[in-house]
Short mmCIF file of C-alpha atoms and ligand atoms in Angstrom, two decimals:
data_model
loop_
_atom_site.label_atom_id
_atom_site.label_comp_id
_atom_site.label_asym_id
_atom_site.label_seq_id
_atom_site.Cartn_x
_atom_site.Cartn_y
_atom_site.Cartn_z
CA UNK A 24 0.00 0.00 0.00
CA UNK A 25 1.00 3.52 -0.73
CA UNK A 26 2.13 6.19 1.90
CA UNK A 27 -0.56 8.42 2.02
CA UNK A 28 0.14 11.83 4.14
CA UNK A 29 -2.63 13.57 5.65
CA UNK A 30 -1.74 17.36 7.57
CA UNK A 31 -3.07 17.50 10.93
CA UNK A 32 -1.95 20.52 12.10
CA UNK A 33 -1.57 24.22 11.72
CA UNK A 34 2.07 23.69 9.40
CA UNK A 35 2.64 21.10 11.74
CA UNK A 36 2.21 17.63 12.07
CA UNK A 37 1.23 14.91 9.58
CA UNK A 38 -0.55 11.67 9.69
CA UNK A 39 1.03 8.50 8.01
CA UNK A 40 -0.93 5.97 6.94
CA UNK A 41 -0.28 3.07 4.97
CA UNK A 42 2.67 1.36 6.95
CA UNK A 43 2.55 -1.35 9.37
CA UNK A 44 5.44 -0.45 11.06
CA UNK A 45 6.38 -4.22 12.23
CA UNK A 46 7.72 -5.04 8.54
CA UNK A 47 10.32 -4.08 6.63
CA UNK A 48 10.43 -0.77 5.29
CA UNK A 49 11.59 0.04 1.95
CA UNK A 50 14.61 2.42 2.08
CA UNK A 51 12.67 4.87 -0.34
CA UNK A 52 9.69 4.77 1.93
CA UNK A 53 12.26 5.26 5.07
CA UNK A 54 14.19 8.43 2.78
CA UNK A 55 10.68 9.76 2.89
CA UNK A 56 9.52 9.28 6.40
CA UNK A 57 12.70 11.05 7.20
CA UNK A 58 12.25 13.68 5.18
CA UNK A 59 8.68 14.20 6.40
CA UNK A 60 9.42 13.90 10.29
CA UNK A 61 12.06 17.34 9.59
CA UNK A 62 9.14 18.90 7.63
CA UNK A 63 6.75 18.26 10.06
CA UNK A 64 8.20 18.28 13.14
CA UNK A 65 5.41 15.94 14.26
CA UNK A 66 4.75 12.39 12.24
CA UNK A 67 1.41 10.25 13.22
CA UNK A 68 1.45 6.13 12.38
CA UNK A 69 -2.04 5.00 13.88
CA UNK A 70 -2.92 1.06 14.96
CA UNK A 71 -0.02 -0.14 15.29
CA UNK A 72 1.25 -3.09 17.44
CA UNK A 73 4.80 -3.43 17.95
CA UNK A 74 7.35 -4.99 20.24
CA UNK A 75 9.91 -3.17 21.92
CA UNK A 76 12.55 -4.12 19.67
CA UNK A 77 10.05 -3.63 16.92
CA UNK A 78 9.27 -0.22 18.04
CA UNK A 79 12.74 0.80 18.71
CA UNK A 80 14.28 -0.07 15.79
CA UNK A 81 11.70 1.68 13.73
CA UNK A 82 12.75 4.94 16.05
CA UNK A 83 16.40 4.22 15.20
CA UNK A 84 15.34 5.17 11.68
CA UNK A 85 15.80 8.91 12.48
CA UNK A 86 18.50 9.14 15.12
CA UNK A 87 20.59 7.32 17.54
CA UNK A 88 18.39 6.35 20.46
CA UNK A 89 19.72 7.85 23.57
CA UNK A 90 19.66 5.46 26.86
CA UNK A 91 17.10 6.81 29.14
CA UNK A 92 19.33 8.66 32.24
CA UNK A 93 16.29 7.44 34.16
CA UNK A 94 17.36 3.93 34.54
CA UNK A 95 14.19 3.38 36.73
CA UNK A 96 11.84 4.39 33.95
CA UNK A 97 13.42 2.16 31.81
CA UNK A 98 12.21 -1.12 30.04
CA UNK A 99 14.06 -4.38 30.56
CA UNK A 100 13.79 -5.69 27.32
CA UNK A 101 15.12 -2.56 25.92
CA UNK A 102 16.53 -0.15 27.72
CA UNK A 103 16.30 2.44 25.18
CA UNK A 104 12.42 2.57 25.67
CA UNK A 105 11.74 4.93 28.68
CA UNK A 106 8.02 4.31 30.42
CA UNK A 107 5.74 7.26 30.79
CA UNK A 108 3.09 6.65 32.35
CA UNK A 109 1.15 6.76 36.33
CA UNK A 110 1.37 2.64 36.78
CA UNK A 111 2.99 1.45 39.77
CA UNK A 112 4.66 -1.80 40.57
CA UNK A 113 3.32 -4.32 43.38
CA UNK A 114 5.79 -2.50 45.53
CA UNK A 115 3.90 0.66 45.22
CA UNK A 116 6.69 2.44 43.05
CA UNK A 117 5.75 4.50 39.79
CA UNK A 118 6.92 2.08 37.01
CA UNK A 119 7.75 5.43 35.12
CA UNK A 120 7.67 9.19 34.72
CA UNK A 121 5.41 12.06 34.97
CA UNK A 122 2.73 10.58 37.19
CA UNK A 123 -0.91 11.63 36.15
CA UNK A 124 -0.90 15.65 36.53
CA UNK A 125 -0.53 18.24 33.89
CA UNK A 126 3.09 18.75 32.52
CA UNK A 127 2.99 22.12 31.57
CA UNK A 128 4.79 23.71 28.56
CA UNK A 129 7.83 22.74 28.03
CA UNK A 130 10.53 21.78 25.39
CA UNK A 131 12.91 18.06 26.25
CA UNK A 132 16.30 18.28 27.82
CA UNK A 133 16.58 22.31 26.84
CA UNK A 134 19.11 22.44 29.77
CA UNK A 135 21.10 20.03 28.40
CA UNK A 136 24.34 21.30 26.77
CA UNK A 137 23.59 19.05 23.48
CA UNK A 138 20.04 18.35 24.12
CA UNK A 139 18.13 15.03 22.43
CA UNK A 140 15.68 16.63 20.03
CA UNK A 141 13.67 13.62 19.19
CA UNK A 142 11.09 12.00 20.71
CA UNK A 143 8.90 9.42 20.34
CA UNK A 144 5.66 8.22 22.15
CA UNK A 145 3.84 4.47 21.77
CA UNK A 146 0.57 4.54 23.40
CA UNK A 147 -0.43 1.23 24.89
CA UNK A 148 -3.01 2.05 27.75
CA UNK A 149 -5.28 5.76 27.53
CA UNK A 150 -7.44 7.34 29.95
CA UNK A 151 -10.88 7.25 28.37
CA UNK A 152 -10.63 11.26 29.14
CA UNK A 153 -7.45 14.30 29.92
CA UNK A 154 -3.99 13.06 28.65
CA UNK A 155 -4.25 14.67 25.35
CA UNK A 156 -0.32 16.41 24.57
CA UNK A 157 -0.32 19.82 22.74
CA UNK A 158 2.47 20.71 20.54
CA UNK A 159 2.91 24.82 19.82
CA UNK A 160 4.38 25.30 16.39
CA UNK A 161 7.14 27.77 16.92
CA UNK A 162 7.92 28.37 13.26
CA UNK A 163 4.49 29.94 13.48
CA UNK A 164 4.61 31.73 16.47
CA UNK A 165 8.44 33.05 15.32
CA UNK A 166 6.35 34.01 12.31
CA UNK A 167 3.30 35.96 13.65
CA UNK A 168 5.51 38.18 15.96
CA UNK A 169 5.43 41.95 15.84
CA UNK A 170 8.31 43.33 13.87
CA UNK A 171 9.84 44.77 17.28
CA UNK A 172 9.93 41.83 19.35
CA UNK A 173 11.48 39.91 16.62
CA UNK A 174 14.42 42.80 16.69
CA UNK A 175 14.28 42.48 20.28
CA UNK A 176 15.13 38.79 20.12
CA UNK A 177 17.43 39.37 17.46
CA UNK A 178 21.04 37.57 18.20
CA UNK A 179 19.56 36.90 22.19
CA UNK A 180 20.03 34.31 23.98
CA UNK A 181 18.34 32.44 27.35
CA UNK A 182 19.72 30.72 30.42
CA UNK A 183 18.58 27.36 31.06
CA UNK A 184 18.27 25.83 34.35
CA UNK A 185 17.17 21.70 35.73
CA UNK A 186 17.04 22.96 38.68
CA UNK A 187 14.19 24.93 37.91
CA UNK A 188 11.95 21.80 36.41
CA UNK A 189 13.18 20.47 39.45
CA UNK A 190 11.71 22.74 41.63
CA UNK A 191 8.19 22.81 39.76
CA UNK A 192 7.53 19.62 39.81
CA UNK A 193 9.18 17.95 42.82
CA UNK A 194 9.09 21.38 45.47
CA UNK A 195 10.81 24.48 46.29
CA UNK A 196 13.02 22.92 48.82
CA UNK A 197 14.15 20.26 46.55
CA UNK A 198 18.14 20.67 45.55
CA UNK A 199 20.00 18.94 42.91
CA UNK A 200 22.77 16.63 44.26
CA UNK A 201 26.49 17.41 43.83
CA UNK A 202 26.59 14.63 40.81
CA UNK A 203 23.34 16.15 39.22
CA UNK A 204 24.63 20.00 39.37
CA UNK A 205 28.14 18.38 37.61
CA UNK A 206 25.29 16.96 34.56
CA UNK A 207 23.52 19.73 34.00
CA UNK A 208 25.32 23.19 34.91
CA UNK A 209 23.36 25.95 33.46
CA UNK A 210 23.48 26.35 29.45
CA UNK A 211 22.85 28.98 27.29
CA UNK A 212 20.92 28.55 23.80
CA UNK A 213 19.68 31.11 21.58
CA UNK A 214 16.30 32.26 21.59
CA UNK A 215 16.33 31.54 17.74
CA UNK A 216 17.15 29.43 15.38
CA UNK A 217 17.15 28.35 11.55
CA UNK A 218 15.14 25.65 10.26
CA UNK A 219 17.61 23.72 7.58
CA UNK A 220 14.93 22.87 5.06
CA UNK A 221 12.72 25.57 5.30
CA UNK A 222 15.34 28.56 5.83
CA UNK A 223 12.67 29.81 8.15
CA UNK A 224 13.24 30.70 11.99
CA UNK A 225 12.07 29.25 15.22
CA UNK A 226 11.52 30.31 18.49
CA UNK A 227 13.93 27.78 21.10
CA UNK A 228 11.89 28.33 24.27
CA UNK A 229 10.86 26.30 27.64
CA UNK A 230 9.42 28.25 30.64
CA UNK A 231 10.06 25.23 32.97
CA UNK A 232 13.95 25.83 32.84
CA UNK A 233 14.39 29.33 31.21
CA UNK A 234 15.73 31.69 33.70
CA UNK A 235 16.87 35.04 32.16
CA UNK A 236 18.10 36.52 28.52
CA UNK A 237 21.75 36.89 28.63
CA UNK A 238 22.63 40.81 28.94
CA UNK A 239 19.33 41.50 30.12
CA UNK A 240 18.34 42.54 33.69
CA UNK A 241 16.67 39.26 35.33
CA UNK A 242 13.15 40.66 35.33
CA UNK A 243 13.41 42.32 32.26
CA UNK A 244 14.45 39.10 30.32
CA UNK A 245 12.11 37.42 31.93
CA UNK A 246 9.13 39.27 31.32
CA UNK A 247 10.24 38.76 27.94
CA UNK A 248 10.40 35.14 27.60
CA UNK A 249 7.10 35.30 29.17
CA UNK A 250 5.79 37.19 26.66
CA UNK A 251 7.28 35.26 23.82
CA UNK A 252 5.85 31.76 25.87
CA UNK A 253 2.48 33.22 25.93
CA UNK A 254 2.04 34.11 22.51
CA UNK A 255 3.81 30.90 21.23
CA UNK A 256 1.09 28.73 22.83
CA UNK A 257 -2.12 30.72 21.19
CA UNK A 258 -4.82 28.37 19.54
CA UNK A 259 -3.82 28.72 15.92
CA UNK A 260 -0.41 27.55 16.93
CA UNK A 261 -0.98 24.12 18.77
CA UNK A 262 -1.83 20.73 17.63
CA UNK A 263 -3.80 18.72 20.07
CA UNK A 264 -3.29 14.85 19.90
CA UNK A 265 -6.39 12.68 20.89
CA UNK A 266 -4.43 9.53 21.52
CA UNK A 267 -5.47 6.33 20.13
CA UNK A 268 -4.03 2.90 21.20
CA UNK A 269 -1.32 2.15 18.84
CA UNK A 270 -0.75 5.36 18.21
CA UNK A 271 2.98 5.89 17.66
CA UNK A 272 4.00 9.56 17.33
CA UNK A 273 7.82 11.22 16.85
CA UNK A 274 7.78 15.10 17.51
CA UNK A 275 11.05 17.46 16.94
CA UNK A 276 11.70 19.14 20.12
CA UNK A 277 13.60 22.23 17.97
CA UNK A 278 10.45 23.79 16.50
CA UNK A 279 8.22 22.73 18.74
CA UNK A 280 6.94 23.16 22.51
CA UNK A 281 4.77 20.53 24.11
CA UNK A 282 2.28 20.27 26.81
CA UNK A 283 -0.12 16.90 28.61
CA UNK A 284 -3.21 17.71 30.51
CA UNK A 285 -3.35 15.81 33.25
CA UNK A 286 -6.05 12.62 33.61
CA UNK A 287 -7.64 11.10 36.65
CA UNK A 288 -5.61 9.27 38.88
CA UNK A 289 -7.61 6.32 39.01
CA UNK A 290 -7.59 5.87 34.95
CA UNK A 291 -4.53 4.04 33.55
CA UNK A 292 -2.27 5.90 30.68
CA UNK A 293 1.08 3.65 29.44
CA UNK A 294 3.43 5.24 26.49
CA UNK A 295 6.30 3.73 25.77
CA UNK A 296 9.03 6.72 24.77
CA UNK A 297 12.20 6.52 23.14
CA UNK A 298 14.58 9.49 22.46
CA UNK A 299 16.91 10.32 19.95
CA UNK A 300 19.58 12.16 18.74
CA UNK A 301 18.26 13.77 15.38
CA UNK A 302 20.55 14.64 12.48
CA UNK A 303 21.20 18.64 11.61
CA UNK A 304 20.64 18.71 7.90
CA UNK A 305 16.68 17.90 8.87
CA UNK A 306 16.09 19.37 11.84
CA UNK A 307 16.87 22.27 14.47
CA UNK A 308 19.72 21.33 16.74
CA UNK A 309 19.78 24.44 19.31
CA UNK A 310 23.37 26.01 19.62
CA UNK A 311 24.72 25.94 23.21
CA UNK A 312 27.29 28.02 24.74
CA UNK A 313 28.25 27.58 28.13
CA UNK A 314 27.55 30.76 30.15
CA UNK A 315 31.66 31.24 31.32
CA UNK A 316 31.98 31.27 27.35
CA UNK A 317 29.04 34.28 27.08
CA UNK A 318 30.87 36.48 30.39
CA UNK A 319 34.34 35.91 28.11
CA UNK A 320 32.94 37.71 25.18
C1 LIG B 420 7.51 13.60 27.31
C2 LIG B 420 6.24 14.29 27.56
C3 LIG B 420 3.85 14.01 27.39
C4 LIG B 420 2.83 12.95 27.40
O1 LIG B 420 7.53 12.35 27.28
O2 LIG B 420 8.53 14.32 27.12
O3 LIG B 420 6.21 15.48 27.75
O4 LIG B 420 1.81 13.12 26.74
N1 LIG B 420 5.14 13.49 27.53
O5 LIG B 420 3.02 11.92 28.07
MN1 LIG B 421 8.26 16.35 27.33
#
């Protein structure tokens, strides 16, 4: 059967259909899919049914997986596969991340100094209501902005933080360990970048970890990154996924912020995620300087 693409979004996102992703693909059809994913920034394959090993290696496809740094999220068949979801085990631990509440907007490992763009999600068990995950197109938003904000942003850059995520989701009084500050020291990435197929820009932004423009006072660059967050996630913007089991769906984390609204706690919701390292020539790879590198210039 024949690819067929069908646009979900508003310039983003695309529904494949036509592939059972458990065969073989044809390296044309794979060229393609590849192509599409760094158009897109967010690819759809609905009812499928894969394996681990089935599922990762059809992830592999567009970038090295990366080994999930939570190692207690991870899947024992393949360790590659992370678990996102509110299960726990018969001991009472969560068998993965990010529980059942809303994960507010957000963009993956920005405060990492060479961040993992790609991600993937499997859905295996849904909530039969919440869990739905926005994406905010950012090529758009970059797009719509008044003239003078995008002069103001011109050649800026932002300070990125774990600790803050930290802090949001796990309490004020919670500090990073020794080890953990050593992983992630702050990192700076520029508020902009260039898309390499399109030539257009995108906004790089992630209120969880974002805390200040470089050269800016602190409030002032924040109130701007503010303002640049709340515009970016306006309606005509986002894509809103309405999961479906077997959904698999790979997003760009470049282009692209992403939200979940939470579900109740006593509903079930299982993804399998993998995450990946994606290549430059098809999609945004934010610069990062290291802020002692930003003081010395
Ligand atoms: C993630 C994430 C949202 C969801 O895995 O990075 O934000 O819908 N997940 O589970
Ligand atoms: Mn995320």
């Amino acid at each position: 059967m024949a690819i067929e693409v069908h646009a979900l979004g508003p310039g983003i996102a695309a529904e494949v259909r036509g592939l059972r992703l458990w065969e073989p693909l044809d390296p044309a059809d794979v060229e393609l899919l590849r192509r599409l994913f760094g158009e897109h920034g967010v690819l759809v394959f609905r009812r499928q049914s894969l394996s681990e090993h089935e599922y990762a290696d059809f992830c592999a496809l567009f970038g090295s997986l990366e080994h999930t740094v939570r190692t207690d999220w991870a899947s024992r068949v393949r360790p590659e596969i992370g678990l996102i979801t509110n299960l726990k085990g018969s001991n009472g631990n969560p068998l993965g991340g990010l529980g059942d509440g809303e994960v507010e907007w957000h963009s993956d490992q920005t405060y990492m100094a060479n961040p993992a763009t790609g991600a993937a999600l499997y859905a295996v068990e849904l909530p039969p209501e919440g869990g739905r995950t926005y994406w905010a197109n950012l090529v758009a938003a970059y797009e719509a902005l008044p003239e003078r904000l995008k002069q103001a942003i011109d050649g800026k850059n932002a300070v990125f933080r774990y600790q803050k995520r930290l802090n949001k989701y796990k309490g004020a009084d919670q500090k990073l360990s020794e080890e953990g500050r050593k992983r992630t020291p702050d990192v700076v990435h520029p508020l902009v970048h260039v898309h390499p197929l399109s030539g257009k820009k995108a906004l790089y932004l992630d209120p969880t970890t974002s805390i200040g423009v470089v050269g800016m006072p602190e409030a002032e660059g924040n109130a701007l990154l503010d303002k640049l967050a709340s515009h970016a996630i306006q309606a005509q913007f986002v894509y809103t996924h309405n999961w479906q089991v077997g959904d698999v769906l790979l997003w760009s984390n470049g282009c692209l912020m992403h939200r979940r609204e939470p579900f109740p706690s006593s509903d079930r919701r299982l993804m399998k995620r993998a995450t990946l390292h994606l290549p430059a020539d098809l999609h945004i790879i934010p610069k990062t300087f290291m802020p002692a590198e930003m003081a010395a210039q």
